[in-house]
Tab-separated table of C-alpha atoms in Angstrom:
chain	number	residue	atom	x	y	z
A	1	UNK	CA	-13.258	6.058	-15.171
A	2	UNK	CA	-11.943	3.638	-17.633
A	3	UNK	CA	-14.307	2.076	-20.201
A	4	UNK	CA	-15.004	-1.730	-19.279
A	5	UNK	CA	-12.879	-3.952	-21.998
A	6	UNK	CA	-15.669	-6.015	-22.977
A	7	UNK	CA	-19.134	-5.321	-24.440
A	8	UNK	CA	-21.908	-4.944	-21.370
A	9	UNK	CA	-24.077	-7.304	-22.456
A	10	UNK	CA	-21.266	-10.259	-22.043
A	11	UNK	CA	-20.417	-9.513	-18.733
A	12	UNK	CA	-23.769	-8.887	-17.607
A	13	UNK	CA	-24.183	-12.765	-19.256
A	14	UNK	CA	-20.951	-13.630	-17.149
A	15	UNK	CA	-22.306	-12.342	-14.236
A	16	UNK	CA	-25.724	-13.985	-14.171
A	17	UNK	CA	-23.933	-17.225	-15.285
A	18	UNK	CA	-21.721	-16.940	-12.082
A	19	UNK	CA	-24.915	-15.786	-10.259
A	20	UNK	CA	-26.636	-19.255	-10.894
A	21	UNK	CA	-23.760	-21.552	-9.574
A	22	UNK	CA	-24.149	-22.730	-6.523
A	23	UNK	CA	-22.140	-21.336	-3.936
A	24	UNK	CA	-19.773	-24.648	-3.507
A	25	UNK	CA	-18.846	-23.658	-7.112
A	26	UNK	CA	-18.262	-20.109	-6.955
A	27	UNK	CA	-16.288	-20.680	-4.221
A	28	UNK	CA	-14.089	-23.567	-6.154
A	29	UNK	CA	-13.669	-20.627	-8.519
A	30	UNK	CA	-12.941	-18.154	-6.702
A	31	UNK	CA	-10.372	-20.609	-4.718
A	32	UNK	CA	-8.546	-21.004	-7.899
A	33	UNK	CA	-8.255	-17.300	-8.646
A	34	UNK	CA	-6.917	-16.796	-4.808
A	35	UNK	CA	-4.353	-19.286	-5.751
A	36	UNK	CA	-3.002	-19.010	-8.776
A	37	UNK	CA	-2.108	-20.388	-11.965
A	38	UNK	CA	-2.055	-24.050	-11.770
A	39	UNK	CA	-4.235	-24.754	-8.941
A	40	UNK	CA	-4.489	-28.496	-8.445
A	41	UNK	CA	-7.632	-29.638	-7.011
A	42	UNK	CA	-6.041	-31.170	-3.800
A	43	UNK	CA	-4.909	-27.705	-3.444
A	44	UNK	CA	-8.930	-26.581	-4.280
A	45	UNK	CA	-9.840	-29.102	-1.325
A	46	UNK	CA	-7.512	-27.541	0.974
A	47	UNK	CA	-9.011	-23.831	0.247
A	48	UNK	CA	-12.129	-24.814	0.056
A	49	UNK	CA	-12.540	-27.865	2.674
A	50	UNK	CA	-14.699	-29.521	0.035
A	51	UNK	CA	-13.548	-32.867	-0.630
A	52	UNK	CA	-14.961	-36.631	-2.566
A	53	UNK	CA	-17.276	-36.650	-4.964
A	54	UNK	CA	-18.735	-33.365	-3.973
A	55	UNK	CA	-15.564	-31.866	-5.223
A	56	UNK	CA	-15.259	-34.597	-8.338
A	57	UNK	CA	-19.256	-33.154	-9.687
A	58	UNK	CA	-17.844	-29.719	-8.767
A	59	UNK	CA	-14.741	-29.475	-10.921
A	60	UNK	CA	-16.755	-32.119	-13.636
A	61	UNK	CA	-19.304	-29.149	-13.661
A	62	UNK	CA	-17.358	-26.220	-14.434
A	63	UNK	CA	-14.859	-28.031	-16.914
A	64	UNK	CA	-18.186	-28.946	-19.078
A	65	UNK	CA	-19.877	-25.404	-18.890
A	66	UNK	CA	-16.603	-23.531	-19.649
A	67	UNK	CA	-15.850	-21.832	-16.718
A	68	UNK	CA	-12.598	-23.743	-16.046
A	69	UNK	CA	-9.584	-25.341	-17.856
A	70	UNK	CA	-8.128	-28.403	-16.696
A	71	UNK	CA	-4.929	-29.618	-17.083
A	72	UNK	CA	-2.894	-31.772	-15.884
A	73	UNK	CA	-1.012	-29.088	-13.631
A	74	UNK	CA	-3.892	-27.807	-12.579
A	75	UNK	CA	-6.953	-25.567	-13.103
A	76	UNK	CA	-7.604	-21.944	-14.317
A	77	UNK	CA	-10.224	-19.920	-15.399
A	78	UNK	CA	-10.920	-19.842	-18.939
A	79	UNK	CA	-10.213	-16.304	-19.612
A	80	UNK	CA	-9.313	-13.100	-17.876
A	81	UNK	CA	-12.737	-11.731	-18.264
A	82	UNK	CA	-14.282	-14.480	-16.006
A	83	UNK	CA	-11.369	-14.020	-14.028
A	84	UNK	CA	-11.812	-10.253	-13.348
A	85	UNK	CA	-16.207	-11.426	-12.963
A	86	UNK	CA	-14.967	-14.171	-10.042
A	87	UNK	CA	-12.641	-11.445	-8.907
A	88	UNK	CA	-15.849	-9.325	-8.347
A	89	UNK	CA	-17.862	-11.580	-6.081
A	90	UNK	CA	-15.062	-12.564	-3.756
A	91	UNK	CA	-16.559	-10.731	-0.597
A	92	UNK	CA	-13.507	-9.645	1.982
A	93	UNK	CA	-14.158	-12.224	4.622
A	94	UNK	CA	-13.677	-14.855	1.300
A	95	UNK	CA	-10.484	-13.226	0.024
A	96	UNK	CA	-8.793	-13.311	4.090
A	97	UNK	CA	-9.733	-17.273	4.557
A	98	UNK	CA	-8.639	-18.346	1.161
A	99	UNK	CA	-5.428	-16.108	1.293
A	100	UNK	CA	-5.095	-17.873	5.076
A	101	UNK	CA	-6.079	-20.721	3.533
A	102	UNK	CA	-3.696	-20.896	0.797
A	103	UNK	CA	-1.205	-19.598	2.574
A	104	UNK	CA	-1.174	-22.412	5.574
A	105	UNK	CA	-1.603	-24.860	2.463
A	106	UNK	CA	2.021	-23.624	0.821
A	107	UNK	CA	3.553	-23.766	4.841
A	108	UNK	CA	2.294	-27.453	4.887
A	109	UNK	CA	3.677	-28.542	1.841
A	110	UNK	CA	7.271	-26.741	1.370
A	111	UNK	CA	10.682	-28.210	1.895
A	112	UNK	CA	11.165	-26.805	5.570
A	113	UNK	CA	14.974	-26.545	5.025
A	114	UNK	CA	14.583	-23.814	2.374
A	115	UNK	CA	11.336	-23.375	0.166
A	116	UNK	CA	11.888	-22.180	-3.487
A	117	UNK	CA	11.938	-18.082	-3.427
A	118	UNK	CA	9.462	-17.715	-5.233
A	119	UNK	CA	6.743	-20.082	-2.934
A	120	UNK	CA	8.113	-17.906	-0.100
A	121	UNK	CA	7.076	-15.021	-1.987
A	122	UNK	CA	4.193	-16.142	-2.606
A	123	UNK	CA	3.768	-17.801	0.636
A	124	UNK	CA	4.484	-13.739	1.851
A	125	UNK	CA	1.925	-12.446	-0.566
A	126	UNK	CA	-1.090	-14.624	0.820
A	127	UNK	CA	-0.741	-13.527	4.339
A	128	UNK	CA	-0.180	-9.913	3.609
A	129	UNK	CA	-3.457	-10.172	1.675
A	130	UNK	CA	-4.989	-12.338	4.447
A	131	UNK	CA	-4.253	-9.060	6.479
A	132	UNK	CA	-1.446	-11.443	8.649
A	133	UNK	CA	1.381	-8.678	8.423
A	134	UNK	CA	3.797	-10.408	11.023
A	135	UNK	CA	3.614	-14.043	9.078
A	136	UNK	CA	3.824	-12.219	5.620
A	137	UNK	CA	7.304	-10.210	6.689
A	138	UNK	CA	8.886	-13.568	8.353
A	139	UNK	CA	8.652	-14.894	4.207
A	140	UNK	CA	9.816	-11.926	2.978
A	141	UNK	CA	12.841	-12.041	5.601
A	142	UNK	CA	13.257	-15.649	4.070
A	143	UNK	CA	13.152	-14.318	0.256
A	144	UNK	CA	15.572	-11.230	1.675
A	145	UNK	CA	18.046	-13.811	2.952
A	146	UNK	CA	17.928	-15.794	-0.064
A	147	UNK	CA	18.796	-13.102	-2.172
A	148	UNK	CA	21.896	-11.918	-0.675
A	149	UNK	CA	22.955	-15.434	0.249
A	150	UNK	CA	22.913	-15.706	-3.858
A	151	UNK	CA	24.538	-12.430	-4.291
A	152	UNK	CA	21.866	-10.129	-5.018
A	153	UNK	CA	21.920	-7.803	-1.824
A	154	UNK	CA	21.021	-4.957	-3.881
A	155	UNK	CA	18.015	-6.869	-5.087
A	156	UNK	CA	17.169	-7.335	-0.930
A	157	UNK	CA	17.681	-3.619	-0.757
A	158	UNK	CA	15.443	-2.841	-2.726
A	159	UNK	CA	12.651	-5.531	-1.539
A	160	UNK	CA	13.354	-4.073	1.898
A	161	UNK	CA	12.445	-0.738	0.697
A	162	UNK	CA	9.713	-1.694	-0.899
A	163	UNK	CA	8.519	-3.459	2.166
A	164	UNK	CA	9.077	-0.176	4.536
A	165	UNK	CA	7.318	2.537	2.064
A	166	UNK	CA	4.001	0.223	2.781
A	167	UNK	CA	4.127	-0.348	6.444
A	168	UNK	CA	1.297	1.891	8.288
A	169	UNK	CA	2.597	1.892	10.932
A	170	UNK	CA	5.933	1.971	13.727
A	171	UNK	CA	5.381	-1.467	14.783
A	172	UNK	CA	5.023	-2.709	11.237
């Protein structure tokens, strides 16, 4: 077993500083880690369904305490160690509805004629981790088209491939 990366006694401080947010805050947290780098807080709304001044004190909150950068592309955690510590209380009924969540959010706000590859990736990698195989491989059909409609069919080979070594199943 690998040797944690940081001293014990600062993420056992991490942890009981996560520990005495309230939930609407870990869950503003752990909405940003869900969706990435950048995460505007319309985009922390939409995950999180929190919204007004609620969501103003929220993001106020953990700017001032250090638990978030703010920019004006969005929010992050401050460092990879709180990061990995939000990571750790994201229960797996969390991680599906903000992955859902995130996902449906990206659908919503994408140029239907043809999204950007990589928000269709990414688009792809929410619903597979939202446990929505079918939606997930209809994006990656869209990034697979892409690619060979720029020349890159090897490149869709290989996704393809990729794709097919993980399926569990026939029907998959």
């Amino acid at each position: 077993q690998d040797s944690p990366s940081a001293p014990l006694t600062l993420i056992a401080l991490l942890d009981e500083r996560l520990q005495s947010l309230p939930p609407s805050a870990r869950h503003v947290l752990q909405a940003c880690l869900i969706y990435g780098s950048e995460c505007p807080p319309d985009v922390v709304s939409a995950l999180t369904g929190l919204e007004g001044y609620e969501l103003l004190a929220i993001l106020d909150n953990l700017v001032l305490h250090g638990f978030v950068t703010d920019s004006d592309s969005g929010i992050t955690c401050r460092s990879s160690l709180l990061a990995e510590r939000v990571a750790a209380t994201i229960t797996a009924t969390v991680r599906t509805l903000l992955n859902s969540r995130a996902a449906e959010h990206l659908e919503r706000v994408i140029n239907r004629d043809l999204p950007s590859q990589a928000t269709a990736w990414r688009i792809a990698d929410h619903w597979q981790a939202a446990g929505h195989s079918a939606r997930s491989l209809h994006w990656r059909r869209v990034c697979w088209q892409q690619l060979i409609s720029i020349g890159q069919p090897l490149a869709a080979a290989d996704s393809i491939r990729a794709c097919l070594l993980r399926c569990s199943s026939l029907h998959e």
